[in-house]
Coordinates of C-alpha atoms in Angstrom, one line a residue:
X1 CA 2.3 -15.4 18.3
X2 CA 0.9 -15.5 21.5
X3 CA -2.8 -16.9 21.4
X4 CA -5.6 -17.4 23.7
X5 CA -8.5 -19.2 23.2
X6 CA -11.8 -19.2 24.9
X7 CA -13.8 -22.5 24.0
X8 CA -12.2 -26.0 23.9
X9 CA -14.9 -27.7 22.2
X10 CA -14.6 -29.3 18.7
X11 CA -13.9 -25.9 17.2
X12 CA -11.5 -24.5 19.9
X13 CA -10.0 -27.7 20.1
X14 CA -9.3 -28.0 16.2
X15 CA -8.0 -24.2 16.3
X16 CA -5.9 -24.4 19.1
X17 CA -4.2 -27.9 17.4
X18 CA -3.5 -26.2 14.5
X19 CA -1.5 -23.2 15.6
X20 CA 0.4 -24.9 18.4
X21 CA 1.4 -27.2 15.1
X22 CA 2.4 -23.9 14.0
X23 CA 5.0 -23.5 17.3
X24 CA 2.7 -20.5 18.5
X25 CA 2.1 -19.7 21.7
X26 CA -1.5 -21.1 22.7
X27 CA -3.3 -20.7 25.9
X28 CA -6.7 -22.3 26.0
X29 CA -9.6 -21.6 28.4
X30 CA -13.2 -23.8 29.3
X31 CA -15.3 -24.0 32.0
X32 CA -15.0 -27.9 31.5
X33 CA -11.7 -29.8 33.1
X34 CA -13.0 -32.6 30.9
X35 CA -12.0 -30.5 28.2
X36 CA -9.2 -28.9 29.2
X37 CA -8.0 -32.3 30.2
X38 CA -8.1 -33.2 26.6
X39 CA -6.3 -30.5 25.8
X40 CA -3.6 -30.7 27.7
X41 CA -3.3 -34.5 27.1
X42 CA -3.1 -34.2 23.4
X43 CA -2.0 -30.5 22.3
X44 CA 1.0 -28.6 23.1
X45 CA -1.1 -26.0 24.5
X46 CA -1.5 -24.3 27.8
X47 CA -4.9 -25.6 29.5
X48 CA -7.0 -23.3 31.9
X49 CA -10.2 -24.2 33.9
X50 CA -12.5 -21.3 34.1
X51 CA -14.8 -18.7 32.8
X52 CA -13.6 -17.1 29.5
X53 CA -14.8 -13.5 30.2
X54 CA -13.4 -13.4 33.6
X55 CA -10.5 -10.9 34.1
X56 CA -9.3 -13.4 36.7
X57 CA -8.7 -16.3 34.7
X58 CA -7.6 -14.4 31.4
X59 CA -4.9 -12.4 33.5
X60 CA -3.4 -16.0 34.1
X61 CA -3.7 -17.5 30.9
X62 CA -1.3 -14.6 30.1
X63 CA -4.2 -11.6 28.2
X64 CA -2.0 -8.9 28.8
X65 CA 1.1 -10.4 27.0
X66 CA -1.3 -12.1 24.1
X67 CA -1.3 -10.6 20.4
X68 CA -4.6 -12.6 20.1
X69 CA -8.1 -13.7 21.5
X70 CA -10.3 -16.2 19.6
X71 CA -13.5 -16.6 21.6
X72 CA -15.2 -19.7 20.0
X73 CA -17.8 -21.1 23.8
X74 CA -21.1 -21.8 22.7
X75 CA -22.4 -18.9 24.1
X76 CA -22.7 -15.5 22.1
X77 CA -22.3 -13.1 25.3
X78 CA -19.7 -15.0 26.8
X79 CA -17.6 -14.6 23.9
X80 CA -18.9 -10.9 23.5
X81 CA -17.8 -10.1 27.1
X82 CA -14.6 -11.9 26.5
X83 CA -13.8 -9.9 23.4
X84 CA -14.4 -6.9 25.7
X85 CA -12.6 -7.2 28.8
X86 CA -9.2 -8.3 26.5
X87 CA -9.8 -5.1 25.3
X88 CA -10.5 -3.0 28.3
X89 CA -8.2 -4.7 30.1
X90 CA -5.4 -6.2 28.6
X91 CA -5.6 -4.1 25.4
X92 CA -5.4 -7.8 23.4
X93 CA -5.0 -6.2 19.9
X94 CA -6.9 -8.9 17.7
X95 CA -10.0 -10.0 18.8
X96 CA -12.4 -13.1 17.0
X97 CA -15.4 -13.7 18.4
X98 CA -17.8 -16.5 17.0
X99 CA -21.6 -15.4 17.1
X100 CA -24.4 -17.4 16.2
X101 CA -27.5 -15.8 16.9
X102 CA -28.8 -13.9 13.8
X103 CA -30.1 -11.1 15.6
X104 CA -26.9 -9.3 16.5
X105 CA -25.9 -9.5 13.3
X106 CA -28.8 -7.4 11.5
X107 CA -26.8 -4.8 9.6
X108 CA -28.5 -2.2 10.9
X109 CA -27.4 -3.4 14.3
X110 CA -23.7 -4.0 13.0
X111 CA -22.6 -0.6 14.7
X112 CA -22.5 -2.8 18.1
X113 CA -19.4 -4.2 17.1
X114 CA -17.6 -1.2 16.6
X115 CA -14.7 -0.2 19.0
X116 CA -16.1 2.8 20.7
X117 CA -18.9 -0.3 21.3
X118 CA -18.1 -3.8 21.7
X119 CA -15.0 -3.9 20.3
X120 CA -14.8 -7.4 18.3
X121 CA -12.3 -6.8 15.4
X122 CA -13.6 -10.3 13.5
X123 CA -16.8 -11.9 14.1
X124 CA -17.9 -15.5 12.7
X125 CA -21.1 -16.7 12.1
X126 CA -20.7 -20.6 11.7
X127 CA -24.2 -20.8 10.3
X128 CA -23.5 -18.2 7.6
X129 CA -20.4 -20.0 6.5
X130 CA -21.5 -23.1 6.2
X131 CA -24.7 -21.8 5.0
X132 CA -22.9 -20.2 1.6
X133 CA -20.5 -23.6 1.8
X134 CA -23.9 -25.8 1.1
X135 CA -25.0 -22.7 -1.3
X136 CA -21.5 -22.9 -3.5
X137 CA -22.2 -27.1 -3.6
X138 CA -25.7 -27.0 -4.7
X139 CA -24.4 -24.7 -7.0
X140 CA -21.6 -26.8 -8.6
X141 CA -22.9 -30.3 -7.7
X142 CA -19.9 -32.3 -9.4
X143 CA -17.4 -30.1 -6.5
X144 CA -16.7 -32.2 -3.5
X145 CA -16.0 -28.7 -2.1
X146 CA -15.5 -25.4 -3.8
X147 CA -13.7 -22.5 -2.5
X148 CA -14.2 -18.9 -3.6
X149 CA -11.1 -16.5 -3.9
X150 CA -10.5 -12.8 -5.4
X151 CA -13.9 -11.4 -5.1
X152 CA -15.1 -14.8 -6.3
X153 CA -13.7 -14.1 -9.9
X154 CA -11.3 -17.1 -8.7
X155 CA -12.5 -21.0 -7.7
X156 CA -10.7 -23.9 -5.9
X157 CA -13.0 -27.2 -6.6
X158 CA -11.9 -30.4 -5.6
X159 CA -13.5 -32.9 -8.4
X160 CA -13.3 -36.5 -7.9
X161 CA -11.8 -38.3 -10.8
X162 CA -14.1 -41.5 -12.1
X163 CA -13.5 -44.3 -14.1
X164 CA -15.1 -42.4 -17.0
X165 CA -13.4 -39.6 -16.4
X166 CA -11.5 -38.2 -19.8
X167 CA -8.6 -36.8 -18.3
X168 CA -7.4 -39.6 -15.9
X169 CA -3.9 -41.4 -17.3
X170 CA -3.0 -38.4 -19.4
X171 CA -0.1 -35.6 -18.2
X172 CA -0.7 -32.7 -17.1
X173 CA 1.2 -30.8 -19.6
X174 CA -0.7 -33.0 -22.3
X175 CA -3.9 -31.5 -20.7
X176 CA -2.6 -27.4 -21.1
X177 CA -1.9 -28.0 -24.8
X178 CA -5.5 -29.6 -25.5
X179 CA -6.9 -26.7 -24.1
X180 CA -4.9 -23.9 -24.0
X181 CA -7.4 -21.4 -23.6
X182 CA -8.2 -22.8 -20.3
X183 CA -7.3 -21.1 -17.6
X184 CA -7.7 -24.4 -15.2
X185 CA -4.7 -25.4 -12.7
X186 CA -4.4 -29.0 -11.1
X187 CA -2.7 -27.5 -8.1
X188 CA -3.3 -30.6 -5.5
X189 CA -3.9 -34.3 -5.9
X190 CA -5.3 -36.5 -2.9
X191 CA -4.5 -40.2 -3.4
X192 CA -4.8 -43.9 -1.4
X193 CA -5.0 -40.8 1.7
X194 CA -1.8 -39.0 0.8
X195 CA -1.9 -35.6 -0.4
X196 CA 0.6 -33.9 -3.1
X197 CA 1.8 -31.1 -5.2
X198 CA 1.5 -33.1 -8.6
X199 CA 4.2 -32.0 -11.6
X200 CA 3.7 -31.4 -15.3
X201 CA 4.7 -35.0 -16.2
X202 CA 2.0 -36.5 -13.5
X203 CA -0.8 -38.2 -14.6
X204 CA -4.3 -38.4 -12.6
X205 CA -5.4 -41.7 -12.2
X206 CA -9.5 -43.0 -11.4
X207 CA -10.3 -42.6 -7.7
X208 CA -8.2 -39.3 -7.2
X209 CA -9.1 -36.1 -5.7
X210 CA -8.4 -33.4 -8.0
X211 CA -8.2 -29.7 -6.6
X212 CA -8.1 -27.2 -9.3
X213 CA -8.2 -23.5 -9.3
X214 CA -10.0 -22.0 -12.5
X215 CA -12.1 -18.8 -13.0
X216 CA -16.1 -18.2 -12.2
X217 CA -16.8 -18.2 -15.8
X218 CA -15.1 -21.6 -16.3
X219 CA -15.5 -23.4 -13.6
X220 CA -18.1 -25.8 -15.4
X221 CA -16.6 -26.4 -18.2
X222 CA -13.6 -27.6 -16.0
X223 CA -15.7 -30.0 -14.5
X224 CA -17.2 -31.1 -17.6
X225 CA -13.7 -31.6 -18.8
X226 CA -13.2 -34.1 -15.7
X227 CA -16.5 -35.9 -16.4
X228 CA -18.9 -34.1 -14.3
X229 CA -22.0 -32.7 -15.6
X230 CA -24.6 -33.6 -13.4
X231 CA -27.3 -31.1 -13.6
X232 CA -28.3 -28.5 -11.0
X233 CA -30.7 -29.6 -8.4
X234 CA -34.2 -28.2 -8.5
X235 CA -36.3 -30.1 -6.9
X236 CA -34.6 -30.0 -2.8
X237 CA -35.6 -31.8 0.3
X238 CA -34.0 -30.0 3.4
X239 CA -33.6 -32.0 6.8
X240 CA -33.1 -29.9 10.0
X241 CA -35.1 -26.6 9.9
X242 CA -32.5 -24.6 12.1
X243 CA -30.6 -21.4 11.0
X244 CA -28.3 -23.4 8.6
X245 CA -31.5 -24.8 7.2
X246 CA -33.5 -21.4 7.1
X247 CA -30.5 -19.5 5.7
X248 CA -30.6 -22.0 2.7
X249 CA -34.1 -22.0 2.1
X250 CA -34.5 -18.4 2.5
X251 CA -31.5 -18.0 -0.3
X252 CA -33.4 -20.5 -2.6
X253 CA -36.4 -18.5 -2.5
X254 CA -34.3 -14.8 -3.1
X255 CA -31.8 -16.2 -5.8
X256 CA -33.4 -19.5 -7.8
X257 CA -37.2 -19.0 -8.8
X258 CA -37.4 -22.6 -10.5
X259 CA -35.8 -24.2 -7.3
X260 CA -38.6 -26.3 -5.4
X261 CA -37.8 -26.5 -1.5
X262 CA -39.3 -29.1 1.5
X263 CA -38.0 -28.4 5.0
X264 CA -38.4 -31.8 7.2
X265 CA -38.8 -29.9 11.0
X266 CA -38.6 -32.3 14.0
X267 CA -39.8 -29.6 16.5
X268 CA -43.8 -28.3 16.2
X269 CA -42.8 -24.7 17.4
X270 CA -40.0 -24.6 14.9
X271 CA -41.5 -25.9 12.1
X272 CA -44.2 -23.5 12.8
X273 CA -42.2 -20.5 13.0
X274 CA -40.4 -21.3 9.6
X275 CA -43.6 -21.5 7.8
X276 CA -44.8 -18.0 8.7
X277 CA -41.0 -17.1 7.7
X278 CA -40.8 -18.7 3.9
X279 CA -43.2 -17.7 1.5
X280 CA -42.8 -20.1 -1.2
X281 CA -40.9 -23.4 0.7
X282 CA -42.8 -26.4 2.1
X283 CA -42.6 -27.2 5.9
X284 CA -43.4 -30.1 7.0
X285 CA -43.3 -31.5 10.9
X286 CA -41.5 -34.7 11.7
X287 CA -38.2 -37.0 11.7
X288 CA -36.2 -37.5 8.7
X289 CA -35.8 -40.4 9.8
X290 CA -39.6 -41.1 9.2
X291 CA -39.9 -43.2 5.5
X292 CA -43.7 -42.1 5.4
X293 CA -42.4 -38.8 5.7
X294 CA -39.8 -38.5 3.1
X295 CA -42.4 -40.2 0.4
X296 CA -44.6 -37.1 1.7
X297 CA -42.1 -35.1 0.7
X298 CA -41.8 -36.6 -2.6
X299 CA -38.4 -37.3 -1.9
X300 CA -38.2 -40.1 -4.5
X301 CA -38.6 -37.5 -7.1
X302 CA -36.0 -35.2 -5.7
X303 CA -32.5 -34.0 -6.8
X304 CA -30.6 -33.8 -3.4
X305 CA -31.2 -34.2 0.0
X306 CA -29.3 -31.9 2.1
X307 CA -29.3 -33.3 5.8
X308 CA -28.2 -30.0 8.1
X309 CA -30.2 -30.5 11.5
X310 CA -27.5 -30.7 14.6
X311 CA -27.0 -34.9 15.2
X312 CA -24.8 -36.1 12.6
X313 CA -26.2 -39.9 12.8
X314 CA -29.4 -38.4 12.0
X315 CA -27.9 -36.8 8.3
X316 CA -26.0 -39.7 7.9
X317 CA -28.9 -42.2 8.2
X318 CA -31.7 -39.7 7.2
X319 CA -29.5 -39.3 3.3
X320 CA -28.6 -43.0 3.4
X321 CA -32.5 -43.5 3.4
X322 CA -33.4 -40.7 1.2
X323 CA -31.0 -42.7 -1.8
X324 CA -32.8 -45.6 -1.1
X325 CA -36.0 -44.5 -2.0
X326 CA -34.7 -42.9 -5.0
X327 CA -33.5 -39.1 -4.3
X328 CA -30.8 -38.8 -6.7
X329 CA -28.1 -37.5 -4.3
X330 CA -27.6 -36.0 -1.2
X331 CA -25.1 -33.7 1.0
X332 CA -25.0 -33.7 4.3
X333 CA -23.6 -31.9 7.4
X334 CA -21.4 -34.0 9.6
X335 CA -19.6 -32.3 12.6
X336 CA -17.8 -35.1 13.8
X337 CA -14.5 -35.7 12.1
X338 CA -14.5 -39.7 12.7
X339 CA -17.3 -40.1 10.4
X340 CA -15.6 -38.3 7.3
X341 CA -13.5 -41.2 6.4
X342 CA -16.3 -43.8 5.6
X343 CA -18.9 -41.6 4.5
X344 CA -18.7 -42.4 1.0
X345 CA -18.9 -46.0 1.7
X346 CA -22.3 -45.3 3.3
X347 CA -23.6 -43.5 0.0
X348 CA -22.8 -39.8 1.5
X349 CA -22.3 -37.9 -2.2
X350 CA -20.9 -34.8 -0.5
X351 CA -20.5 -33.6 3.1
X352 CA -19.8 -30.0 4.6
X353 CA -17.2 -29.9 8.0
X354 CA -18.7 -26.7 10.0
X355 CA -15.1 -27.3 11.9
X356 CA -13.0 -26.8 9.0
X357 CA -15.1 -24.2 7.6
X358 CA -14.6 -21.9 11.2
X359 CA -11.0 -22.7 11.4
X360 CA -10.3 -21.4 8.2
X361 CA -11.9 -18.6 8.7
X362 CA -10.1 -18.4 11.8
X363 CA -6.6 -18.9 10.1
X364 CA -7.4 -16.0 7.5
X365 CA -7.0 -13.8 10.3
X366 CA -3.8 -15.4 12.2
X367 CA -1.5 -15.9 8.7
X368 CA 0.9 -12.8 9.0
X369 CA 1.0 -10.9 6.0
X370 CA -1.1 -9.5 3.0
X371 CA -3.4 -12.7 3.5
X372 CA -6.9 -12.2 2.1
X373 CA -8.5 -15.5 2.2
X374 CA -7.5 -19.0 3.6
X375 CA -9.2 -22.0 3.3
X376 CA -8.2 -25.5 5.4
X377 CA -7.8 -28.4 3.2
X378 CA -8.4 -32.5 4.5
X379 CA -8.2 -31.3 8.2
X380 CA -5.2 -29.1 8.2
X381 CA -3.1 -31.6 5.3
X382 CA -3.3 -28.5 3.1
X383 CA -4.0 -24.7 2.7
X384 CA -5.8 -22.7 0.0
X385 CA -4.4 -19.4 0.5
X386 CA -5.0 -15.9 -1.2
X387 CA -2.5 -13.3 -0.5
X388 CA -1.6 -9.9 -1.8
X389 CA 1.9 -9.6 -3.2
X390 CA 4.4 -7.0 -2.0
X391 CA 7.1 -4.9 -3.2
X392 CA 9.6 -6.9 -0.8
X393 CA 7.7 -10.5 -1.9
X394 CA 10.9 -12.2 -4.0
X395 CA 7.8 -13.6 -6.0
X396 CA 7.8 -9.9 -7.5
X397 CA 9.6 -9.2 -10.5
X398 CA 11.4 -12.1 -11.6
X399 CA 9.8 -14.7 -14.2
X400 CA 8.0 -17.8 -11.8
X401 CA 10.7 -20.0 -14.0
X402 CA 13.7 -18.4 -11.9
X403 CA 11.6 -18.2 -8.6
X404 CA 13.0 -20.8 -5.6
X405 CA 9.4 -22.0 -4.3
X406 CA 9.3 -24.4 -1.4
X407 CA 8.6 -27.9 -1.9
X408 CA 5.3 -28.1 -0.9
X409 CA 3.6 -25.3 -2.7
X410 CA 2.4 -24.5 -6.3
X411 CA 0.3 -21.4 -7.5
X412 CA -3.4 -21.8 -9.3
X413 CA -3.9 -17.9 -10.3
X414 CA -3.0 -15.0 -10.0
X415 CA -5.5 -11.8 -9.9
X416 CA -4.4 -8.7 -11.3
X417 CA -6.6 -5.8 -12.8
X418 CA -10.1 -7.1 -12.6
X419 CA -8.0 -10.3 -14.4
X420 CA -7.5 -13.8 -14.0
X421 CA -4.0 -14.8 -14.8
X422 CA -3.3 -18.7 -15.2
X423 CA 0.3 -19.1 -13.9
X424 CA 3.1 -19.9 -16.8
X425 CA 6.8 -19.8 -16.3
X426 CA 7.8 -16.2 -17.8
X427 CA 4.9 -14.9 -15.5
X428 CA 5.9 -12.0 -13.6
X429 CA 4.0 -11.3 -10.5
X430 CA 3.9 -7.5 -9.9
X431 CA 3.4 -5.9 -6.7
X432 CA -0.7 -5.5 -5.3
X433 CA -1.0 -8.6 -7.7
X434 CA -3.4 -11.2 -5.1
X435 CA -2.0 -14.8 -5.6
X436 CA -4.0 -17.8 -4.9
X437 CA -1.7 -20.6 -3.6
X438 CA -2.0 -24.1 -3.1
X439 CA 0.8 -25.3 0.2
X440 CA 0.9 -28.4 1.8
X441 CA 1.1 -28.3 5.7
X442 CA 4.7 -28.0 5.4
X443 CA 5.2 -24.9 3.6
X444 CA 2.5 -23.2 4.8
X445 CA 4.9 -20.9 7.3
X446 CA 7.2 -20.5 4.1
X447 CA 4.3 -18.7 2.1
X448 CA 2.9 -16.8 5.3
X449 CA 6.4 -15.4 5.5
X450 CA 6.8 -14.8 1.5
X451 CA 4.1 -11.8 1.8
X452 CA 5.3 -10.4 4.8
X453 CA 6.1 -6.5 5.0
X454 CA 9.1 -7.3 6.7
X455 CA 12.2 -8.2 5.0
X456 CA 13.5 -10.2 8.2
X457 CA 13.0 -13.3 6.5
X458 CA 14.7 -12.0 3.5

């Protein structure tokens, strides 16, 4: 597939890294040599200097032989006019455009995007999706992440496995006959930093990271199963008022009555503006970095901290304090990939990647095939993918016990009929049946080509 990319920052970078692993054809496009420099240097990519929506530079970063534009700059109408020229132009049949600002994307305004219009065939909202990301982990607050598939009747959580935990040193298989009417799959295990598809006979052991697909109804009995019944926060302290911020407390107030919210606000005007916005959260001006200020916010009485304001040393440091002074735990939004690895070592409960969450949004859209969902696991380690079976799948019709799956891959569920079907061997996967699959890096291209309507591969 022949790809180009407008934006090399953090996002652009981290989509353009994973599909030229993927041997596609990737062309990427910045105003910035710096960038581009970087790209070049470290990505098997084609690097362009120049403006993204200019016919100029897209003719020689090879639009009118691409099967795919992904405008990701930092500026809504660059990627808008991007999106459009491709189109008028080059007639680029896929176009991605990321768009932050909330007012474009008003429903009664959506027509804009239509193709007689601006003709954008996906559009992203980073602050959205990470918005409903830090919405699913309030949520479930024993998830370290939690994924929603088949019209959220299906969930991936990854659960960290404690010391107390009552299922670690005990197999798999052991686990299905204790409770069989659990329809709960351990369909990846992260360990010491390696990643695996763990087998019946495995055992998980304290200081793992379980991912396990299970249904809505029984996702929290899952988690009590593996130790985790922390309660549900209702008492919230919010750093960074933005539209990440707003989106959350404005959900709070629609969907959780009982739930009481603070907003920390670092700018006057902001601050301001959000209190004539929320009718029943508490905005209040200053760092959250200020101590005085997070005992005004009563934060040694509160349930979780969630740090979302746009400097990651200020979540880190802001939810490092906030545990200090008692708030019982925190998530926080950290951008910068170096800081994941020793989060948890600072006292970080539970962070959100906005990165990951675009790029797998992104991906959704570039898999080939009947994919309906696709969500990127440990920085591109792994793949969470939902896809729609097909008469030509060889999943279809024979029993999973006599299927040849790549190494590399295991399925968690499998949604037929308004149904949640936990996988067994004499399962037979029928066709229009949508399949949520756990596949390391490796075998991700095997899967993608599995639902193909093609029977090339075949």
């Amino acid at each position: 597939m022949k790809v180009i990319i407008c934006g090399a920052g953090q996002v652009g970078h981290g989509i353009a890294e994973r599909l030229a692993a993927e041997q596609n054809d990737v062309s990427v496009i910045d105003v910035s040599p710096e960038l581009i420099r970087g790209v070049r240097d470290t990505l098997d990519v084609r690097g362009f200097v120049g403006h993204g929506a200019h016919p100029d530079v897209l003719a020689q970063a090879g639009a009118s032989e691409a099967d795919m534009i992904i405008a990701v700059t930092l500026f809504d109408e660059v990627n808008m006019v991007a999106c459009q020229v491709a189109h008028s132009l080059f007639n680029v049949p896929t176009k991605i455009a990321r768009i932050r600002s909330q007012s474009y994307l008003q429903a009664h305004y959506m027509d804009l995007f239509s193709r007689d219009h601006l003709p954008i065939d996906v559009i992203i909202s980073p602050e959205v999706e990470v918005g409903e990301m830090v919405m699913r982990r309030i949520a479930l607050p024993g998830a370290t992440d939690v994924v929603r598939f088949a019209d959220d009747h299906v969930l991936m959580v990854a659960i960290e496995c404690l010391e107390e935990c009552p299922v670690i040193n005990t197999p798999l298989s052991q686990l299905t006959e204790l409770f069989p009417d659990l329809p709960s799959t351990v369909v990846g295990v992260s360990r010491d930093g390696k990643l695996f598809i763990p087998h019946s006979g495995d055992q998980l052991i304290a200081g793992d990271l379980a991912y396990v697909v299970t249904t809505r109804e029984q996702v929290r009995r899952t988690l009590g199963l593996f130790g985790h019944e922390e309660r549900e926060a209702t008492r919230i302290v919010i750093a960074g008022g933005g539209n990440i911020g707003l989106f959350v407390a404005r959900t709070m107030e629609e969907k959780q009555s009982r739930t009481k919210v603070k907003i920390i606000e670092s700018t006057r005007e902001r601050a301001v503006a959000l209190a004539d916005k929320l009718r029943r959260t508490v905005v209040l001006h200053g760092s959250a970095l200020d101590q005085k200020l997070l005992l005004e916010a009563d934060i040694q009485h509160a349930d979780l901290m969630v740090a979302l304001t746009n400097d990651d040393q200020v979540n880190i440091l802001s939810s490092v304090i906030a545990k200090r002074l008692g708030c019982r735990s925190n998530l926080v939004l950290i951008n910068n990939p170096t800081y994941h690895d020793f989060a948890k070592t600072l006292g970080i409960d539970a962070h959100v990647n906005p990165r990951s969450v675009t790029i797998s949004k992104v991906l959704q859209h570039v898999r080939r095939g009947r994919i309906r969902a696709v969500h990127n696991i440990q920085r591109g380690a792994a793949e969470v993918i939902e896809a729609e079976a097909l008469e030509t799948s060889p999943l279809v019709g024979p029993p999973l016990s006599e299927v040849e799956f790549p190494d590399g891959m295991r399925i968690g569920a499998v949604y037929r009929d308004g149904a949640v079907i936990k996988p067994s061997g004499s399962l037979r996967i029928k066709p229009k049946d949508r399949v949520v699959i756990f596949a390391l890096e490796t075998a991700v291209r095997q899967v993608e080509q599995m639902f193909r309507v093609s029977l090339e591969f075949f």
